Every structure is written in structure tokens, then in C-alpha cells.
């Protein structure tokens, strides 16, 4: 079955409790699979959408173990999950204005190799879903120097992260980062309703709006 972009975005919004604009960006990034064009409409395969929404939450012990720097891809930045790693990395490299404590933490508390100085895990997300893994190897004039991720990213591939809304970045586990407890009730209710019925029309969960889709 094919869904219009609007119907697919409403499905994502209801199932994951995110705004329509963010849901549209998830679709545009290709996380639910490629769109097919029919006339002036973009159509998405329902099975691809189901696979996206069935992705599990990343394991909290892995977040606590690796303490990644998690960034949301900016709303004005183009992002394609099928693009080369270097192209996707540019979307999260910056510019960033980091508080001094955050910069110090990144430089001296790397979970990858504390003896090597700054080399810290970075995860780029679109909506809530992990879309890029990288390792921070430097920070110059507001931009990160990044390299491809090591095996640690296997724990986050094809998962979603329990992030608070409206935060552009979070340094997981840092004293200066305050993260809401995972498993927010409204998100859990949304996912339960979606999984109990794959028919998006019958999901008794409101669609959020954070701008026109």
C-alpha cells in the first residue's frame, strides 16, 4: 500500500509524538525509504514506514557507556541517508557555539580512548532516529573535525534516541546536560496506539503541528 507524503507524515507524527514538519523531514531524508512520484504527489511505501516505526529505542546502557554528543540535523540543512558519509557529516559538523564546560568535557572525557584526548562519539539524528555516526577529533572555529565511526556505532544503528524536544544538541552524561527521563508517557502512548493498529486513520493519538508540512 502507498501513502501520500501527508498521510505518511501524519502517521509518523501520531506514532512518535513529533511535529508534522519534523515528520516531513524524516521522510525527505529517506529514513522511511524512497518516495515514488505519481503526478504531482509523492508516495511512500507503507512497509518502509512500518520498518522505520518498528525500530527499537537504543539501549540506555549503551548511551551511558559511550556518552555520545547527539545533534539534530538542522531544519534548513538537506540530508539524505543514502548520501556518502562525508556529505552527511557536513550537516552536523557545525558551526556550533559550545559552552566552555562542554568543550572541556569533549576534550578530556572521551569514552573512546581517554588517553588520546579529543575523540568523542557523535550521533546525528533526524527526528528521533539515528542517521549518522561520527567521531569528533577536533574543534576549530566552531566546527568539528569528524571521522567515520568505529564499531561502537553498531549499538545505535537503526534505533531511535530518547531525546527531549526542542534541544538542538545534547552531550549525554555530561554534568551540564539535563536530559528528560526516557520513555516519556506521551511517546509511549503514541507508539502503543500505532502498533496496536497499523491503520493510521484509526490511531486515537493527536497529530502534533510544529509548522506547515
JSON list of C-alpha atoms in Angstrom, two decimals:
[
{"chain": "A", "resi": 1, "resn": "UNK", "atom": "CA", "xyz": [0.00, 0.00, 0.00]},
{"chain": "A", "resi": 2, "resn": "UNK", "atom": "CA", "xyz": [1.19, 3.52, -0.81]},
{"chain": "A", "resi": 3, "resn": "UNK", "atom": "CA", "xyz": [0.66, 6.57, 1.37]},
{"chain": "A", "resi": 4, "resn": "UNK", "atom": "CA", "xyz": [0.80, 10.20, 0.34]},
{"chain": "A", "resi": 5, "resn": "UNK", "atom": "CA", "xyz": [3.53, 12.30, 1.93]},
{"chain": "A", "resi": 6, "resn": "UNK", "atom": "CA", "xyz": [0.88, 14.00, 4.08]},
{"chain": "A", "resi": 7, "resn": "UNK", "atom": "CA", "xyz": [-0.57, 10.69, 5.31]},
{"chain": "A", "resi": 8, "resn": "UNK", "atom": "CA", "xyz": [2.91, 9.26, 5.96]},
{"chain": "A", "resi": 9, "resn": "UNK", "atom": "CA", "xyz": [3.91, 12.38, 7.93]},
{"chain": "A", "resi": 10, "resn": "UNK", "atom": "CA", "xyz": [0.73, 12.18, 9.99]},
{"chain": "A", "resi": 11, "resn": "UNK", "atom": "CA", "xyz": [1.48, 8.53, 10.72]},
{"chain": "A", "resi": 12, "resn": "UNK", "atom": "CA", "xyz": [4.97, 9.40, 11.97]},
{"chain": "A", "resi": 13, "resn": "UNK", "atom": "CA", "xyz": [3.65, 12.33, 13.98]},
{"chain": "A", "resi": 14, "resn": "UNK", "atom": "CA", "xyz": [0.98, 10.24, 15.69]},
{"chain": "A", "resi": 15, "resn": "UNK", "atom": "CA", "xyz": [3.18, 7.20, 16.27]},
{"chain": "A", "resi": 16, "resn": "UNK", "atom": "CA", "xyz": [6.21, 9.07, 17.61]},
{"chain": "A", "resi": 17, "resn": "UNK", "atom": "CA", "xyz": [4.71, 12.25, 19.02]},
{"chain": "A", "resi": 18, "resn": "UNK", "atom": "CA", "xyz": [6.72, 14.63, 16.88]},
{"chain": "A", "resi": 19, "resn": "UNK", "atom": "CA", "xyz": [5.53, 17.62, 14.85]},
{"chain": "A", "resi": 20, "resn": "UNK", "atom": "CA", "xyz": [4.42, 17.39, 11.24]},
{"chain": "A", "resi": 21, "resn": "UNK", "atom": "CA", "xyz": [7.33, 19.47, 9.99]},
{"chain": "A", "resi": 22, "resn": "UNK", "atom": "CA", "xyz": [9.83, 17.18, 11.69]},
{"chain": "A", "resi": 23, "resn": "UNK", "atom": "CA", "xyz": [7.96, 14.15, 10.38]},
{"chain": "A", "resi": 24, "resn": "UNK", "atom": "CA", "xyz": [8.21, 15.58, 6.88]},
{"chain": "A", "resi": 25, "resn": "UNK", "atom": "CA", "xyz": [11.96, 15.98, 7.30]},
{"chain": "A", "resi": 26, "resn": "UNK", "atom": "CA", "xyz": [12.22, 12.33, 8.34]},
{"chain": "A", "resi": 27, "resn": "UNK", "atom": "CA", "xyz": [10.53, 11.38, 5.08]},
{"chain": "A", "resi": 28, "resn": "UNK", "atom": "CA", "xyz": [12.63, 13.76, 2.99]},
{"chain": "A", "resi": 29, "resn": "UNK", "atom": "CA", "xyz": [15.81, 12.30, 4.47]},
{"chain": "A", "resi": 30, "resn": "UNK", "atom": "CA", "xyz": [14.83, 8.84, 3.22]},
{"chain": "A", "resi": 31, "resn": "UNK", "atom": "CA", "xyz": [14.51, 7.17, 6.60]},
{"chain": "A", "resi": 32, "resn": "UNK", "atom": "CA", "xyz": [11.22, 5.54, 5.56]},
{"chain": "A", "resi": 33, "resn": "UNK", "atom": "CA", "xyz": [12.55, 4.57, 2.15]},
{"chain": "A", "resi": 34, "resn": "UNK", "atom": "CA", "xyz": [12.45, 6.35, -1.20]},
{"chain": "A", "resi": 35, "resn": "UNK", "atom": "CA", "xyz": [9.40, 8.17, -2.46]},
{"chain": "A", "resi": 36, "resn": "UNK", "atom": "CA", "xyz": [7.79, 7.45, -5.80]},
{"chain": "A", "resi": 37, "resn": "UNK", "atom": "CA", "xyz": [6.21, 10.22, -7.83]},
{"chain": "A", "resi": 38, "resn": "UNK", "atom": "CA", "xyz": [2.69, 9.91, -9.15]},
{"chain": "A", "resi": 39, "resn": "UNK", "atom": "CA", "xyz": [1.66, 13.05, -10.94]},
{"chain": "A", "resi": 40, "resn": "UNK", "atom": "CA", "xyz": [2.41, 15.89, -8.53]},
{"chain": "A", "resi": 41, "resn": "UNK", "atom": "CA", "xyz": [2.21, 13.64, -5.45]},
{"chain": "A", "resi": 42, "resn": "UNK", "atom": "CA", "xyz": [4.98, 11.83, -3.58]},
{"chain": "A", "resi": 43, "resn": "UNK", "atom": "CA", "xyz": [4.03, 8.37, -2.36]},
{"chain": "A", "resi": 44, "resn": "UNK", "atom": "CA", "xyz": [5.69, 6.27, 0.34]},
{"chain": "A", "resi": 45, "resn": "UNK", "atom": "CA", "xyz": [5.53, 2.52, 0.77]},
{"chain": "A", "resi": 46, "resn": "UNK", "atom": "CA", "xyz": [3.67, 1.56, 3.94]},
{"chain": "A", "resi": 47, "resn": "UNK", "atom": "CA", "xyz": [6.07, -1.32, 4.64]},
{"chain": "A", "resi": 48, "resn": "UNK", "atom": "CA", "xyz": [9.04, 1.06, 4.64]},
{"chain": "A", "resi": 49, "resn": "UNK", "atom": "CA", "xyz": [7.18, 3.30, 7.06]},
{"chain": "A", "resi": 50, "resn": "UNK", "atom": "CA", "xyz": [6.40, 0.34, 9.31]},
{"chain": "A", "resi": 51, "resn": "UNK", "atom": "CA", "xyz": [10.07, -0.69, 9.34]},
{"chain": "A", "resi": 52, "resn": "UNK", "atom": "CA", "xyz": [11.06, 2.81, 10.45]},
{"chain": "A", "resi": 53, "resn": "UNK", "atom": "CA", "xyz": [8.48, 2.96, 13.22]},
{"chain": "A", "resi": 54, "resn": "UNK", "atom": "CA", "xyz": [9.37, -0.55, 14.38]},
{"chain": "A", "resi": 55, "resn": "UNK", "atom": "CA", "xyz": [12.98, 0.43, 15.04]},
{"chain": "A", "resi": 56, "resn": "UNK", "atom": "CA", "xyz": [13.74, -0.01, 18.74]},
{"chain": "A", "resi": 57, "resn": "UNK", "atom": "CA", "xyz": [14.83, 2.59, 21.24]},
{"chain": "A", "resi": 58, "resn": "UNK", "atom": "CA", "xyz": [18.59, 2.47, 21.69]},
{"chain": "A", "resi": 59, "resn": "UNK", "atom": "CA", "xyz": [19.73, 0.74, 24.86]},
{"chain": "A", "resi": 60, "resn": "UNK", "atom": "CA", "xyz": [20.26, 3.14, 27.75]},
{"chain": "A", "resi": 61, "resn": "UNK", "atom": "CA", "xyz": [23.31, 1.20, 29.00]},
{"chain": "A", "resi": 62, "resn": "UNK", "atom": "CA", "xyz": [24.95, 1.87, 25.63]},
{"chain": "A", "resi": 63, "resn": "UNK", "atom": "CA", "xyz": [24.16, 5.58, 25.88]},
{"chain": "A", "resi": 64, "resn": "UNK", "atom": "CA", "xyz": [25.62, 5.64, 29.39]},
{"chain": "A", "resi": 65, "resn": "UNK", "atom": "CA", "xyz": [28.65, 3.68, 28.24]},
{"chain": "A", "resi": 66, "resn": "UNK", "atom": "CA", "xyz": [29.58, 5.82, 25.21]},
{"chain": "A", "resi": 67, "resn": "UNK", "atom": "CA", "xyz": [28.14, 9.21, 26.30]},
{"chain": "A", "resi": 68, "resn": "UNK", "atom": "CA", "xyz": [27.78, 10.49, 22.72]},
{"chain": "A", "resi": 69, "resn": "UNK", "atom": "CA", "xyz": [27.41, 14.07, 21.60]},
{"chain": "A", "resi": 70, "resn": "UNK", "atom": "CA", "xyz": [23.98, 13.94, 19.97]},
{"chain": "A", "resi": 71, "resn": "UNK", "atom": "CA", "xyz": [22.96, 16.60, 17.45]},
{"chain": "A", "resi": 72, "resn": "UNK", "atom": "CA", "xyz": [19.80, 17.15, 15.49]},
{"chain": "A", "resi": 73, "resn": "UNK", "atom": "CA", "xyz": [20.29, 17.87, 11.82]},
{"chain": "A", "resi": 74, "resn": "UNK", "atom": "CA", "xyz": [19.19, 21.46, 11.29]},
{"chain": "A", "resi": 75, "resn": "UNK", "atom": "CA", "xyz": [15.83, 22.14, 9.67]},
{"chain": "A", "resi": 76, "resn": "UNK", "atom": "CA", "xyz": [17.42, 24.19, 6.90]},
{"chain": "A", "resi": 77, "resn": "UNK", "atom": "CA", "xyz": [20.02, 21.55, 6.04]},
{"chain": "A", "resi": 78, "resn": "UNK", "atom": "CA", "xyz": [19.48, 19.00, 3.30]},
{"chain": "A", "resi": 79, "resn": "UNK", "atom": "CA", "xyz": [20.17, 15.46, 4.48]},
{"chain": "A", "resi": 80, "resn": "UNK", "atom": "CA", "xyz": [19.97, 12.16, 2.62]},
{"chain": "A", "resi": 81, "resn": "UNK", "atom": "CA", "xyz": [20.59, 8.91, 4.50]},
{"chain": "A", "resi": 82, "resn": "UNK", "atom": "CA", "xyz": [21.84, 7.33, 1.26]},
{"chain": "A", "resi": 83, "resn": "UNK", "atom": "CA", "xyz": [24.43, 10.06, 0.60]},
{"chain": "A", "resi": 84, "resn": "UNK", "atom": "CA", "xyz": [28.14, 9.50, 1.17]},
{"chain": "A", "resi": 85, "resn": "UNK", "atom": "CA", "xyz": [29.28, 9.68, 4.78]},
{"chain": "A", "resi": 86, "resn": "UNK", "atom": "CA", "xyz": [31.30, 12.84, 4.11]},
{"chain": "A", "resi": 87, "resn": "UNK", "atom": "CA", "xyz": [28.25, 14.64, 2.73]},
{"chain": "A", "resi": 88, "resn": "UNK", "atom": "CA", "xyz": [26.14, 13.67, 5.73]},
{"chain": "A", "resi": 89, "resn": "UNK", "atom": "CA", "xyz": [28.92, 14.62, 8.15]},
{"chain": "A", "resi": 90, "resn": "UNK", "atom": "CA", "xyz": [28.97, 18.18, 6.82]},
{"chain": "A", "resi": 91, "resn": "UNK", "atom": "CA", "xyz": [25.39, 18.59, 8.02]},
{"chain": "A", "resi": 92, "resn": "UNK", "atom": "CA", "xyz": [26.43, 18.07, 11.66]},
{"chain": "A", "resi": 93, "resn": "UNK", "atom": "CA", "xyz": [29.96, 19.50, 11.70]},
{"chain": "A", "resi": 94, "resn": "UNK", "atom": "CA", "xyz": [28.80, 22.97, 12.65]},
{"chain": "A", "resi": 95, "resn": "UNK", "atom": "CA", "xyz": [29.06, 25.80, 13.22]},
{"chain": "A", "resi": 96, "resn": "UNK", "atom": "CA", "xyz": [28.43, 25.23, 16.92]},
{"chain": "A", "resi": 97, "resn": "UNK", "atom": "CA", "xyz": [28.73, 27.63, 19.83]},
{"chain": "A", "resi": 98, "resn": "UNK", "atom": "CA", "xyz": [29.59, 25.33, 22.70]},
{"chain": "A", "resi": 99, "resn": "UNK", "atom": "CA", "xyz": [29.83, 26.42, 26.34]},
{"chain": "A", "resi": 100, "resn": "UNK", "atom": "CA", "xyz": [33.32, 26.15, 27.77]},
{"chain": "A", "resi": 101, "resn": "UNK", "atom": "CA", "xyz": [32.39, 23.23, 30.12]},
{"chain": "A", "resi": 102, "resn": "UNK", "atom": "CA", "xyz": [31.11, 21.26, 27.13]},
{"chain": "A", "resi": 103, "resn": "UNK", "atom": "CA", "xyz": [34.30, 21.87, 25.15]},
{"chain": "A", "resi": 104, "resn": "UNK", "atom": "CA", "xyz": [36.41, 20.79, 28.12]},
{"chain": "A", "resi": 105, "resn": "UNK", "atom": "CA", "xyz": [34.30, 17.68, 28.64]},
{"chain": "A", "resi": 106, "resn": "UNK", "atom": "CA", "xyz": [34.66, 16.68, 24.99]},
{"chain": "A", "resi": 107, "resn": "UNK", "atom": "CA", "xyz": [38.40, 17.18, 25.12]},
{"chain": "A", "resi": 108, "resn": "UNK", "atom": "CA", "xyz": [39.11, 15.33, 28.35]},
{"chain": "A", "resi": 109, "resn": "UNK", "atom": "CA", "xyz": [36.36, 12.77, 28.92]},
{"chain": "A", "resi": 110, "resn": "UNK", "atom": "CA", "xyz": [36.31, 10.76, 25.72]},
{"chain": "A", "resi": 111, "resn": "UNK", "atom": "CA", "xyz": [34.66, 7.38, 26.13]},
{"chain": "A", "resi": 112, "resn": "UNK", "atom": "CA", "xyz": [36.55, 6.01, 23.11]},
{"chain": "A", "resi": 113, "resn": "UNK", "atom": "CA", "xyz": [40.11, 6.47, 24.27]},
{"chain": "A", "resi": 114, "resn": "UNK", "atom": "CA", "xyz": [40.62, 8.78, 27.26]},
{"chain": "A", "resi": 115, "resn": "UNK", "atom": "CA", "xyz": [44.39, 8.78, 26.73]},
{"chain": "A", "resi": 116, "resn": "UNK", "atom": "CA", "xyz": [44.05, 10.11, 23.19]},
{"chain": "A", "resi": 117, "resn": "UNK", "atom": "CA", "xyz": [42.46, 13.43, 24.07]},
{"chain": "A", "resi": 118, "resn": "UNK", "atom": "CA", "xyz": [39.54, 14.63, 21.98]},
{"chain": "A", "resi": 119, "resn": "UNK", "atom": "CA", "xyz": [38.00, 11.71, 20.12]},
{"chain": "A", "resi": 120, "resn": "UNK", "atom": "CA", "xyz": [34.38, 11.51, 21.10]},
{"chain": "A", "resi": 121, "resn": "UNK", "atom": "CA", "xyz": [31.34, 9.68, 19.65]},
{"chain": "A", "resi": 122, "resn": "UNK", "atom": "CA", "xyz": [28.85, 11.83, 17.76]},
{"chain": "A", "resi": 123, "resn": "UNK", "atom": "CA", "xyz": [25.39, 10.77, 16.61]},
{"chain": "A", "resi": 124, "resn": "UNK", "atom": "CA", "xyz": [23.36, 12.83, 14.17]},
{"chain": "A", "resi": 125, "resn": "UNK", "atom": "CA", "xyz": [19.60, 12.37, 14.37]},
{"chain": "A", "resi": 126, "resn": "UNK", "atom": "CA", "xyz": [16.69, 13.33, 12.12]},
{"chain": "A", "resi": 127, "resn": "UNK", "atom": "CA", "xyz": [13.52, 13.47, 14.17]},
{"chain": "A", "resi": 128, "resn": "UNK", "atom": "CA", "xyz": [14.46, 10.94, 16.84]},
{"chain": "A", "resi": 129, "resn": "UNK", "atom": "CA", "xyz": [16.20, 8.45, 14.57]},
{"chain": "A", "resi": 130, "resn": "UNK", "atom": "CA", "xyz": [19.95, 7.88, 14.40]},
{"chain": "A", "resi": 131, "resn": "UNK", "atom": "CA", "xyz": [21.03, 8.85, 10.89]},
{"chain": "A", "resi": 132, "resn": "UNK", "atom": "CA", "xyz": [24.80, 9.32, 11.20]},
{"chain": "A", "resi": 133, "resn": "UNK", "atom": "CA", "xyz": [27.68, 8.14, 13.34]},
{"chain": "A", "resi": 134, "resn": "UNK", "atom": "CA", "xyz": [30.98, 10.01, 13.57]},
{"chain": "A", "resi": 135, "resn": "UNK", "atom": "CA", "xyz": [33.92, 10.63, 15.86]},
{"chain": "A", "resi": 136, "resn": "UNK", "atom": "CA", "xyz": [34.94, 14.13, 16.91]},
{"chain": "A", "resi": 137, "resn": "UNK", "atom": "CA", "xyz": [38.69, 14.56, 16.52]},
{"chain": "A", "resi": 138, "resn": "UNK", "atom": "CA", "xyz": [38.92, 18.34, 16.85]},
{"chain": "A", "resi": 139, "resn": "UNK", "atom": "CA", "xyz": [37.04, 21.61, 17.19]},
{"chain": "A", "resi": 140, "resn": "UNK", "atom": "CA", "xyz": [38.19, 24.68, 15.26]},
{"chain": "A", "resi": 141, "resn": "UNK", "atom": "CA", "xyz": [36.39, 27.99, 14.81]},
{"chain": "A", "resi": 142, "resn": "UNK", "atom": "CA", "xyz": [33.09, 26.50, 15.84]},
{"chain": "A", "resi": 143, "resn": "UNK", "atom": "CA", "xyz": [33.26, 23.42, 13.61]},
{"chain": "A", "resi": 144, "resn": "UNK", "atom": "CA", "xyz": [34.02, 19.82, 14.45]},
{"chain": "A", "resi": 145, "resn": "UNK", "atom": "CA", "xyz": [36.64, 17.77, 12.66]},
{"chain": "A", "resi": 146, "resn": "UNK", "atom": "CA", "xyz": [34.97, 14.41, 12.12]},
{"chain": "A", "resi": 147, "resn": "UNK", "atom": "CA", "xyz": [35.98, 10.92, 11.10]},
{"chain": "A", "resi": 148, "resn": "UNK", "atom": "CA", "xyz": [33.81, 7.84, 10.39]},
{"chain": "A", "resi": 149, "resn": "UNK", "atom": "CA", "xyz": [32.62, 5.91, 13.46]},
{"chain": "A", "resi": 150, "resn": "UNK", "atom": "CA", "xyz": [34.12, 2.74, 14.86]},
{"chain": "A", "resi": 151, "resn": "UNK", "atom": "CA", "xyz": [32.25, -0.40, 15.94]},
{"chain": "A", "resi": 152, "resn": "UNK", "atom": "CA", "xyz": [30.58, 1.47, 18.83]},
{"chain": "A", "resi": 153, "resn": "UNK", "atom": "CA", "xyz": [28.01, 2.86, 16.37]},
{"chain": "A", "resi": 154, "resn": "UNK", "atom": "CA", "xyz": [26.61, -0.64, 15.81]},
{"chain": "A", "resi": 155, "resn": "UNK", "atom": "CA", "xyz": [24.72, -0.16, 19.10]},
{"chain": "A", "resi": 156, "resn": "UNK", "atom": "CA", "xyz": [22.89, 2.87, 17.68]},
{"chain": "A", "resi": 157, "resn": "UNK", "atom": "CA", "xyz": [22.38, 1.95, 14.02]},
{"chain": "A", "resi": 158, "resn": "UNK", "atom": "CA", "xyz": [18.69, 1.58, 13.16]},
{"chain": "A", "resi": 159, "resn": "UNK", "atom": "CA", "xyz": [17.45, 2.86, 16.54]},
{"chain": "A", "resi": 160, "resn": "UNK", "atom": "CA", "xyz": [15.84, 5.99, 17.89]},
{"chain": "A", "resi": 161, "resn": "UNK", "atom": "CA", "xyz": [17.13, 8.04, 20.82]},
{"chain": "A", "resi": 162, "resn": "UNK", "atom": "CA", "xyz": [15.06, 9.24, 23.82]},
{"chain": "A", "resi": 163, "resn": "UNK", "atom": "CA", "xyz": [15.78, 12.94, 23.45]},
{"chain": "A", "resi": 164, "resn": "UNK", "atom": "CA", "xyz": [13.89, 15.86, 24.96]},
{"chain": "A", "resi": 165, "resn": "UNK", "atom": "CA", "xyz": [12.07, 18.05, 22.44]},
{"chain": "A", "resi": 166, "resn": "UNK", "atom": "CA", "xyz": [13.43, 21.30, 21.04]},
{"chain": "A", "resi": 167, "resn": "UNK", "atom": "CA", "xyz": [17.04, 20.61, 22.03]},
{"chain": "A", "resi": 168, "resn": "UNK", "atom": "CA", "xyz": [19.49, 21.07, 19.16]},
{"chain": "A", "resi": 169, "resn": "UNK", "atom": "CA", "xyz": [22.24, 19.09, 20.88]},
{"chain": "A", "resi": 170, "resn": "UNK", "atom": "CA", "xyz": [22.91, 17.05, 24.00]},
{"chain": "A", "resi": 171, "resn": "UNK", "atom": "CA", "xyz": [26.15, 15.75, 25.44]},
{"chain": "A", "resi": 172, "resn": "UNK", "atom": "CA", "xyz": [24.91, 12.57, 27.04]},
{"chain": "A", "resi": 173, "resn": "UNK", "atom": "CA", "xyz": [26.13, 12.06, 30.59]},
{"chain": "A", "resi": 174, "resn": "UNK", "atom": "CA", "xyz": [27.84, 15.43, 30.97]},
{"chain": "A", "resi": 175, "resn": "UNK", "atom": "CA", "xyz": [27.05, 17.29, 34.21]},
{"chain": "A", "resi": 176, "resn": "UNK", "atom": "CA", "xyz": [25.89, 20.30, 32.19]},
{"chain": "A", "resi": 177, "resn": "UNK", "atom": "CA", "xyz": [23.37, 18.28, 30.15]},
{"chain": "A", "resi": 178, "resn": "UNK", "atom": "CA", "xyz": [19.97, 17.74, 31.69]},
{"chain": "A", "resi": 179, "resn": "UNK", "atom": "CA", "xyz": [18.06, 15.05, 29.83]},
{"chain": "A", "resi": 180, "resn": "UNK", "atom": "CA", "xyz": [14.43, 14.19, 30.48]},
{"chain": "A", "resi": 181, "resn": "UNK", "atom": "CA", "xyz": [13.87, 10.63, 31.64]},
{"chain": "A", "resi": 182, "resn": "UNK", "atom": "CA", "xyz": [13.41, 8.26, 28.69]},
{"chain": "A", "resi": 183, "resn": "UNK", "atom": "CA", "xyz": [10.11, 6.69, 27.86]},
{"chain": "A", "resi": 184, "resn": "UNK", "atom": "CA", "xyz": [8.00, 9.85, 28.14]},
{"chain": "A", "resi": 185, "resn": "UNK", "atom": "CA", "xyz": [4.37, 8.79, 28.74]},
{"chain": "A", "resi": 186, "resn": "UNK", "atom": "CA", "xyz": [3.02, 10.63, 25.69]},
{"chain": "A", "resi": 187, "resn": "UNK", "atom": "CA", "xyz": [5.55, 8.96, 23.39]},
{"chain": "A", "resi": 188, "resn": "UNK", "atom": "CA", "xyz": [4.89, 5.53, 24.88]},
{"chain": "A", "resi": 189, "resn": "UNK", "atom": "CA", "xyz": [1.15, 6.01, 24.42]},
{"chain": "A", "resi": 190, "resn": "UNK", "atom": "CA", "xyz": [1.66, 7.12, 20.81]},
{"chain": "A", "resi": 191, "resn": "UNK", "atom": "CA", "xyz": [3.79, 4.11, 19.95]},
{"chain": "A", "resi": 192, "resn": "UNK", "atom": "CA", "xyz": [1.41, 1.68, 21.67]},
{"chain": "A", "resi": 193, "resn": "UNK", "atom": "CA", "xyz": [-1.55, 3.09, 19.75]},
{"chain": "A", "resi": 194, "resn": "UNK", "atom": "CA", "xyz": [0.32, 2.88, 16.47]},
{"chain": "A", "resi": 195, "resn": "UNK", "atom": "CA", "xyz": [1.49, -0.67, 16.97]},
{"chain": "A", "resi": 196, "resn": "UNK", "atom": "CA", "xyz": [-1.97, -1.83, 18.05]},
{"chain": "A", "resi": 197, "resn": "UNK", "atom": "CA", "xyz": [-3.35, -0.68, 14.72]},
{"chain": "A", "resi": 198, "resn": "UNK", "atom": "CA", "xyz": [-1.37, -0.15, 11.53]},
{"chain": "A", "resi": 199, "resn": "UNK", "atom": "CA", "xyz": [-4.31, 1.82, 10.16]},
{"chain": "A", "resi": 200, "resn": "UNK", "atom": "CA", "xyz": [-3.22, 5.43, 10.71]},
{"chain": "A", "resi": 201, "resn": "UNK", "atom": "CA", "xyz": [-6.81, 6.65, 10.39]},
{"chain": "A", "resi": 202, "resn": "UNK", "atom": "CA", "xyz": [-7.88, 4.72, 13.49]},
{"chain": "A", "resi": 203, "resn": "UNK", "atom": "CA", "xyz": [-4.99, 5.71, 15.77]},
{"chain": "A", "resi": 204, "resn": "UNK", "atom": "CA", "xyz": [-6.59, 7.71, 18.57]},
{"chain": "A", "resi": 205, "resn": "UNK", "atom": "CA", "xyz": [-3.49, 9.87, 19.04]},
{"chain": "A", "resi": 206, "resn": "UNK", "atom": "CA", "xyz": [-3.41, 13.57, 18.14]},
{"chain": "A", "resi": 207, "resn": "UNK", "atom": "CA", "xyz": [-1.13, 14.76, 15.36]},
{"chain": "A", "resi": 208, "resn": "UNK", "atom": "CA", "xyz": [1.23, 17.47, 16.54]},
{"chain": "A", "resi": 209, "resn": "UNK", "atom": "CA", "xyz": [1.95, 20.51, 14.43]},
{"chain": "A", "resi": 210, "resn": "UNK", "atom": "CA", "xyz": [5.19, 22.47, 14.61]},
{"chain": "A", "resi": 211, "resn": "UNK", "atom": "CA", "xyz": [4.71, 24.30, 11.36]},
{"chain": "A", "resi": 212, "resn": "UNK", "atom": "CA", "xyz": [3.10, 23.65, 7.99]},
{"chain": "A", "resi": 213, "resn": "UNK", "atom": "CA", "xyz": [4.02, 20.34, 6.41]}
]
